[in-house]
Short mmCIF file of C-alpha atoms in Angstrom, two decimals:
data_model
loop_
_atom_site.label_atom_id
_atom_site.label_comp_id
_atom_site.label_asym_id
_atom_site.label_seq_id
_atom_site.Cartn_x
_atom_site.Cartn_y
_atom_site.Cartn_z
CA MET A 1 -21.71 69.44 -6.88
CA LYS A 2 -24.17 69.10 -9.72
CA LEU A 3 -25.64 65.70 -10.58
CA SER A 4 -24.11 65.87 -14.04
CA GLN A 5 -20.65 66.47 -12.53
CA ARG A 6 -21.08 63.53 -10.13
CA TYR A 7 -22.13 61.33 -13.03
CA ALA A 8 -19.09 62.37 -15.05
CA ILE A 9 -16.78 61.56 -12.13
CA VAL A 10 -18.43 58.16 -11.58
CA MET A 11 -18.16 57.35 -15.26
CA ALA A 12 -14.51 58.39 -15.37
CA CYS A 13 -13.72 56.22 -12.35
CA SER A 14 -15.58 53.30 -13.90
CA VAL A 15 -13.63 53.62 -17.13
CA LEU A 16 -10.36 53.79 -15.16
CA LEU A 17 -11.36 50.73 -13.13
CA LEU A 18 -12.24 48.80 -16.27
CA ALA A 19 -8.93 49.75 -17.86
CA VAL A 20 -6.96 48.64 -14.80
CA THR A 21 -8.97 45.41 -14.61
CA ALA A 22 -8.40 44.75 -18.32
CA ILE A 23 -4.66 45.28 -17.97
CA SER A 24 -4.59 43.08 -14.88
CA CYS A 25 -6.63 40.33 -16.57
CA ARG A 26 -4.46 40.51 -19.66
CA LYS A 27 -1.37 40.18 -17.50
CA HIS A 28 -2.84 37.19 -15.68
CA LYS A 29 -3.82 35.63 -19.00
CA MET A 30 -0.32 36.13 -20.36
CA ASP A 31 1.10 34.63 -17.15
CA ASP A 32 -1.23 31.64 -17.48
CA MET A 33 -0.04 31.18 -21.05
CA GLY A 34 3.58 31.09 -19.91
CA MET A 35 4.25 34.37 -21.70
CA SER A 36 5.55 36.27 -18.67
CA GLU A 37 9.28 36.87 -18.95
CA LYS A 38 11.59 34.48 -17.16
CA ASN A 39 15.29 34.68 -16.45
CA ILE A 40 16.89 31.53 -17.81
CA ASP A 41 20.48 32.70 -17.42
CA TYR A 42 21.88 29.31 -16.43
CA PRO A 43 22.94 26.21 -18.40
CA ALA A 44 19.73 24.47 -19.36
CA ALA A 45 18.13 21.71 -21.38
CA TYR A 46 14.94 22.63 -23.23
CA VAL A 47 12.59 19.64 -23.59
CA VAL A 48 9.68 19.80 -26.06
CA ASN A 49 6.65 17.98 -24.64
CA GLY A 50 4.42 16.91 -27.54
CA GLU A 51 1.20 16.02 -25.76
CA SER A 52 1.46 18.74 -23.12
CA SER A 53 2.35 21.42 -25.71
CA THR A 54 4.98 22.81 -23.37
CA VAL A 55 8.73 23.16 -23.02
CA SER A 56 10.29 21.97 -19.75
CA VAL A 57 13.48 23.81 -18.79
CA ILE A 58 15.94 21.65 -16.83
CA ASN A 59 18.70 23.39 -14.87
CA LEU A 60 21.85 21.42 -15.74
CA THR A 61 23.43 22.16 -12.36
CA THR A 62 20.61 20.75 -10.24
CA ASN A 63 18.96 18.50 -12.86
CA THR A 64 15.55 19.81 -11.86
CA VAL A 65 12.78 21.45 -13.89
CA THR A 66 12.93 25.15 -13.10
CA GLU A 67 10.52 26.56 -15.71
CA THR A 68 7.66 25.37 -17.89
CA ILE A 69 6.94 27.35 -21.05
CA GLU A 70 3.41 27.06 -22.46
CA LEU A 71 3.39 26.92 -26.26
CA MET A 72 0.25 28.99 -26.68
CA SER A 73 -0.34 31.71 -29.28
CA ALA A 74 -1.34 35.27 -28.42
CA GLY A 75 -4.86 34.30 -29.48
CA GLY A 76 -4.93 31.54 -26.87
CA SER A 77 -4.61 28.47 -29.13
CA MET A 78 -2.23 25.68 -28.18
CA ALA A 79 0.49 24.39 -30.46
CA MET A 80 -0.63 20.87 -31.33
CA TRP A 81 2.05 18.20 -30.92
CA PRO A 82 5.28 20.25 -31.05
CA HIS A 83 8.11 17.94 -32.05
CA HIS A 84 11.80 18.76 -32.51
CA ALA A 85 13.77 21.88 -31.65
CA SER A 86 16.81 23.75 -32.95
CA LEU A 87 19.01 26.13 -30.96
CA PHE A 88 20.91 29.21 -32.09
CA ASN A 89 22.92 30.62 -29.19
CA ILE A 90 25.65 33.22 -29.52
CA PHE A 91 26.49 36.03 -27.09
CA ASP A 92 23.15 37.44 -25.90
CA VAL A 93 21.14 35.93 -28.75
CA ASN A 94 19.37 32.79 -27.62
CA ARG A 95 16.67 31.50 -29.96
CA ILE A 96 14.91 28.15 -30.12
CA SER A 97 12.86 27.14 -33.16
CA ILE A 98 10.31 24.33 -32.87
CA GLY A 99 8.54 22.40 -35.61
CA VAL A 100 4.86 21.74 -34.89
CA PRO A 101 3.43 19.02 -37.19
CA GLY A 102 0.05 18.97 -35.46
CA VAL A 103 0.03 15.16 -35.13
CA ASP A 104 1.50 12.67 -32.67
CA LEU A 105 4.73 11.23 -34.13
CA SER A 106 5.71 9.23 -31.05
CA ALA A 107 4.89 5.86 -32.67
CA GLY A 108 6.89 6.59 -35.83
CA HIS A 109 7.39 9.33 -38.36
CA SER A 110 5.92 7.87 -41.53
CA GLY A 111 2.78 9.06 -43.27
CA ASN A 112 1.26 12.51 -43.63
CA MET A 113 -2.18 13.85 -42.81
CA GLY A 114 -3.32 15.17 -46.18
CA ASP A 115 -4.13 18.86 -45.82
CA MET A 116 -2.75 19.14 -42.29
CA LYS A 117 -0.87 22.41 -41.80
CA GLY A 118 2.22 22.82 -39.68
CA LYS A 119 3.74 25.56 -37.57
CA VAL A 120 7.06 27.09 -36.68
CA ILE A 121 7.39 28.57 -33.19
CA VAL A 122 10.40 30.66 -32.21
CA LEU A 123 11.21 31.16 -28.51
CA ASP A 124 13.45 33.58 -26.70
CA GLY A 125 15.41 31.01 -24.73
CA ARG A 126 16.42 33.41 -21.98
CA LYS A 127 13.06 35.09 -21.42
CA GLY A 128 11.01 31.99 -22.15
CA THR A 129 8.62 33.93 -24.36
CA ILE A 130 7.25 33.27 -27.84
CA ILE A 131 8.77 35.56 -30.45
CA LYS A 132 6.99 34.12 -33.47
CA ASP A 133 4.12 31.71 -34.06
CA MET A 134 3.94 31.09 -37.80
CA GLU A 135 1.75 28.67 -39.78
CA VAL A 136 3.25 26.79 -42.72
CA PRO A 137 1.19 25.25 -45.55
CA VAL A 138 1.90 21.56 -44.81
CA MET A 139 2.85 19.56 -41.71
CA ASN A 140 6.54 19.63 -40.82
CA HIS A 141 8.85 17.71 -38.52
CA ASN A 142 11.31 20.30 -37.33
CA ALA A 143 12.40 23.88 -37.91
CA ALA A 144 16.19 24.22 -38.08
CA PHE A 145 18.28 27.36 -37.78
CA SER A 146 20.93 27.68 -40.45
CA PRO A 147 24.45 27.56 -38.98
CA ASN A 148 24.74 31.37 -39.05
CA GLY A 149 21.32 31.80 -37.46
CA LYS A 150 20.03 33.98 -40.29
CA GLU A 151 17.54 31.47 -41.70
CA ILE A 152 15.00 28.90 -40.52
CA TRP A 153 14.55 25.79 -42.66
CA THR A 154 11.51 23.53 -42.43
CA SER A 155 10.28 20.66 -44.59
CA GLN A 156 6.82 20.21 -46.06
CA MET A 157 5.78 16.58 -45.70
CA GLU A 158 3.92 16.05 -48.96
CA MET A 159 4.35 13.72 -51.92
CA LYS A 160 6.20 16.37 -53.91
CA GLY A 161 8.36 17.37 -51.00
CA LYS A 162 9.68 20.85 -50.37
CA VAL A 163 11.87 22.72 -47.94
CA LEU A 164 10.87 26.26 -47.05
CA VAL A 165 13.60 28.72 -46.09
CA TYR A 166 12.55 31.73 -44.00
CA ASP A 167 14.43 34.83 -42.95
CA ALA A 168 15.05 34.42 -39.19
CA GLN A 169 14.51 38.14 -38.52
CA THR A 170 11.58 39.10 -40.73
CA TYR A 171 10.13 35.57 -41.15
CA ALA A 172 9.61 36.26 -44.84
CA LEU A 173 9.82 33.25 -47.15
CA LYS A 174 13.14 33.43 -49.04
CA ASN A 175 13.36 30.12 -50.92
CA THR A 176 11.43 26.99 -51.79
CA ILE A 177 13.60 23.93 -52.49
CA ASN A 178 12.17 20.84 -54.17
CA VAL A 179 13.35 17.62 -52.57
CA GLY A 180 12.12 13.99 -52.40
CA MET A 181 8.81 12.49 -51.31
CA GLU A 182 7.45 13.15 -47.81
CA PRO A 183 10.55 14.81 -46.34
CA ALA A 184 10.99 14.63 -42.57
CA GLU A 185 13.92 16.28 -40.74
CA VAL A 186 16.11 19.09 -42.06
CA THR A 187 19.62 19.14 -40.55
CA PHE A 188 23.05 20.67 -41.20
CA SER A 189 26.58 19.30 -41.18
CA ALA A 190 28.88 20.38 -38.36
CA ASP A 191 30.89 22.62 -40.68
CA GLY A 192 27.75 24.22 -42.10
CA THR A 193 28.59 23.41 -45.72
CA ARG A 194 25.70 21.01 -46.29
CA ALA A 195 22.02 20.72 -45.46
CA TYR A 196 20.29 17.34 -45.43
CA VAL A 197 16.67 16.35 -45.90
CA ALA A 198 15.52 12.79 -45.19
CA ASN A 199 12.84 11.79 -47.71
CA GLY A 200 10.78 9.05 -46.09
CA GLY A 201 8.54 8.53 -49.11
CA ASP A 202 11.23 7.49 -51.57
CA ASN A 203 14.06 6.32 -49.27
CA THR A 204 16.53 9.02 -50.25
CA LEU A 205 18.57 11.79 -48.67
CA SER A 206 18.72 15.18 -50.41
CA VAL A 207 22.02 17.03 -50.00
CA ILE A 208 21.70 20.82 -50.37
CA ASP A 209 24.22 23.64 -50.64
CA PRO A 210 22.98 26.13 -48.00
CA ALA A 211 24.51 29.08 -49.87
CA THR A 212 22.97 28.45 -53.30
CA LYS A 213 19.93 26.43 -52.08
CA ALA A 214 20.65 23.90 -54.84
CA VAL A 215 20.26 20.14 -54.38
CA ILE A 216 23.71 18.83 -55.21
CA LYS A 217 23.04 15.11 -54.74
CA THR A 218 20.30 12.63 -53.91
CA ILE A 219 21.59 9.57 -52.04
CA PRO A 220 19.68 6.24 -51.86
CA VAL A 221 19.49 5.09 -48.23
CA GLY A 222 17.46 2.67 -46.07
CA ALA A 223 13.68 2.35 -45.81
CA ASN A 224 11.82 5.36 -44.38
CA PRO A 225 14.71 7.63 -43.36
CA VAL A 226 13.83 10.28 -40.76
CA GLY A 227 16.84 12.45 -39.98
CA ALA A 228 20.53 12.79 -40.80
CA TRP A 229 21.91 13.63 -37.36
CA VAL A 230 25.10 15.63 -37.10
CA GLY A 231 28.45 13.96 -36.56
CA TYR A 232 31.55 15.87 -35.48
CA ASP A 233 33.83 13.56 -37.43
CA GLY A 234 32.95 14.59 -40.97
CA LYS A 235 29.95 12.23 -41.02
CA MET A 236 26.15 12.36 -40.73
CA TYR A 237 24.15 9.58 -39.10
CA LEU A 238 20.82 8.83 -40.78
CA ASP A 239 18.22 6.73 -38.95
CA ASN A 240 16.10 4.53 -41.21
CA GLU A 241 12.95 3.60 -39.27
CA ASP A 242 11.52 0.81 -41.41
CA GLY A 243 14.98 -0.29 -42.52
CA LYS A 244 16.03 -0.59 -38.85
CA SER A 245 19.47 0.70 -39.69
CA ILE A 246 21.82 3.68 -39.59
CA SER A 247 23.32 5.00 -42.82
CA VAL A 248 26.68 6.65 -42.19
CA ILE A 249 27.11 9.50 -44.68
CA ASP A 250 30.51 10.98 -45.51
CA VAL A 251 30.09 14.75 -45.83
CA ALA A 252 33.02 15.24 -48.20
CA SER A 253 32.09 12.52 -50.71
CA ASN A 254 28.28 12.52 -50.32
CA ALA A 255 28.39 8.73 -50.05
CA VAL A 256 27.17 6.04 -47.65
CA VAL A 257 30.35 4.62 -46.11
CA GLN A 258 28.76 2.20 -43.62
CA THR A 259 25.31 0.76 -42.94
CA ILE A 260 24.79 -0.29 -39.33
CA PRO A 261 22.06 -2.95 -38.86
CA LEU A 262 20.12 -2.39 -35.64
CA GLY A 263 17.43 -5.04 -35.26
CA PHE A 264 15.04 -2.42 -33.86
CA MET A 265 13.30 0.73 -35.06
CA PRO A 266 15.54 3.69 -34.17
CA GLY A 267 14.23 6.79 -32.43
CA SER A 268 17.23 8.96 -33.27
CA ALA A 269 21.03 8.91 -33.40
CA ALA A 270 23.56 11.12 -31.62
CA HIS A 271 27.34 11.37 -32.01
CA ASN A 272 29.55 12.04 -28.98
CA ALA A 273 32.86 13.31 -30.34
CA ALA A 274 34.58 13.55 -26.95
CA ARG A 275 33.95 9.88 -26.17
CA LYS A 276 33.97 8.63 -29.77
CA GLU A 277 30.61 6.97 -29.32
CA LEU A 278 27.50 6.76 -31.47
CA TRP A 279 24.20 6.41 -29.59
CA VAL A 280 20.94 5.14 -31.08
CA THR A 281 17.72 5.11 -29.08
CA ASP A 282 15.42 2.07 -29.04
CA PRO A 283 11.93 3.43 -28.25
CA GLU A 284 10.09 0.12 -28.20
CA ASN A 285 12.35 -1.30 -25.50
CA GLY A 286 13.21 1.88 -23.61
CA LYS A 287 16.93 1.49 -24.17
CA VAL A 288 19.94 3.12 -25.78
CA HIS A 289 22.51 1.19 -27.82
CA TYR A 290 25.98 2.63 -28.29
CA TRP A 291 28.76 1.95 -30.77
CA THR A 292 32.46 2.67 -30.39
CA TRP A 293 34.85 3.65 -33.12
CA ASP A 294 37.18 0.91 -34.33
CA ALA A 295 40.09 2.82 -35.87
CA ALA A 296 41.77 -0.33 -37.17
CA GLY A 297 38.65 -1.47 -39.01
CA ASN A 298 37.60 2.08 -39.87
CA GLN A 299 34.04 1.36 -38.72
CA TRP A 300 31.61 1.49 -35.82
CA ILE A 301 31.23 -1.63 -33.67
CA HIS A 302 28.53 -2.32 -31.09
CA GLY A 303 29.65 -1.43 -27.59
CA GLY A 304 26.69 -2.04 -25.30
CA ILE A 305 23.13 -1.29 -24.21
CA PHE A 306 21.61 0.50 -21.22
CA THR A 307 18.08 1.33 -20.07
CA THR A 308 16.61 4.84 -19.92
CA GLY A 309 12.78 4.81 -20.06
CA ALA A 310 9.79 3.79 -22.16
CA GLY A 311 9.79 5.45 -25.56
CA ALA A 312 13.47 6.52 -25.49
CA HIS A 313 13.76 9.07 -28.27
CA ALA A 314 16.17 12.03 -28.49
CA VAL A 315 19.65 12.52 -27.02
CA ALA A 316 21.56 15.69 -26.14
CA PHE A 317 25.12 15.77 -24.80
CA THR A 318 26.72 18.46 -22.66
CA ASN A 319 29.58 20.35 -24.30
CA ASP A 320 32.24 18.30 -22.52
CA GLY A 321 30.59 15.05 -23.61
CA ASN A 322 30.40 13.73 -20.04
CA VAL A 323 26.64 13.83 -19.43
CA ALA A 324 23.72 12.93 -21.68
CA TYR A 325 20.01 13.74 -21.51
CA VAL A 326 17.58 11.27 -23.13
CA THR A 327 13.88 12.01 -23.59
CA ASN A 328 11.50 9.14 -22.84
CA GLN A 329 8.23 9.78 -24.64
CA LEU A 330 6.08 7.14 -22.96
CA ALA A 331 7.56 7.65 -19.49
CA ALA A 332 7.16 11.47 -19.51
CA SER A 333 10.71 11.81 -18.29
CA VAL A 334 14.28 12.70 -19.20
CA SER A 335 17.05 10.32 -18.14
CA VAL A 336 20.34 11.90 -17.07
CA ILE A 337 23.22 9.58 -17.98
CA ASN A 338 26.83 9.49 -16.78
CA ILE A 339 28.67 8.69 -19.99
CA SER A 340 31.83 7.33 -18.38
CA ASP A 341 30.03 4.15 -17.32
CA HIS A 342 26.62 4.64 -18.98
CA SER A 343 24.88 4.66 -15.59
CA LYS A 344 21.70 6.57 -14.90
CA ILE A 345 22.13 9.56 -12.57
CA LYS A 346 18.40 10.22 -12.28
CA ASP A 347 15.11 10.52 -14.13
CA VAL A 348 13.59 13.99 -14.35
CA ALA A 349 9.80 14.18 -14.67
CA VAL A 350 8.70 16.52 -17.48
CA GLY A 351 5.53 16.96 -19.59
CA LYS A 352 3.67 14.31 -21.54
CA LYS A 353 5.41 12.71 -24.53
CA PRO A 354 8.71 14.61 -24.49
CA ASN A 355 10.62 14.31 -27.76
CA GLY A 356 12.94 17.07 -28.96
CA ILE A 357 15.69 18.40 -26.70
CA VAL A 358 18.43 21.03 -27.05
CA ILE A 359 21.06 22.17 -24.56
CA LYS A 360 22.27 25.73 -23.89
CA GLN A 361 25.49 26.11 -21.91
#
């Protein structure tokens, strides 16, 4: 064999070896980033860990963490301080959208960071992979799927507040809606007829028609509202951080029908239709307060308090309303609660500063 032929063979083998090595390294890198496909085909809670920039997947049958999804872009950069999540799950379509403000909101949601940009990350909930990592012009709190799953709505926390509406398939910007000052969470009513934006800068709640994208009413509420959380009784439950209260909003009349004084800064509120209870987390004391519905008085009355963990924040109920999962930001855990007697089943260790949580069943 001629020297030139030997050289050509050696070079060809070297190129092949480099190619195989590159593919192998790329695969390992993708695995390290949490981008390898998983098989989350079981009922699960997805917990967004702000400081760890991960999502812990809790199997609802065993109440153990079975997967950890790294929120890292294809370029290798971490999502800084992911916050709240939204789930769209129908048939084989399982998508989770996450708002990434880029700052730690565990001590409260007020105040923006000037020119700080935000992100929207979309996950395939079954495969555990990132579908889209998209930057938005200004920091945001959450990224909410519209009720039909065709759009993603996210606020822009600036003085002249806006809500950006993106196509959930192409991720093209469809609409820009002007709302109040420094808007925080974007949420939807249970029947899908209304969208709500809590404007922390001017203590108002913008009510939007999701079909026309028009603001149909602006409601004065308590000081520094954060999110109007969905009720399954024709109401929305708005937590006012500085006002230390809950504004109960009637969806049909666009009016505040009850203001619940708390005496503590709320983390979030959650309505359990099956048990007719309203839960409000108390982050500073690591507890959850619950209210029960008084049909005779047509109002919520305080029912009791129980302990979860330091920095109690978000609540998610199972479909039957019998079990709750509460994220504890300062304890790096999720408390599993038996709702029948409000006893703790167990604490599940997750990532650092868990906040948002959604359940797929």
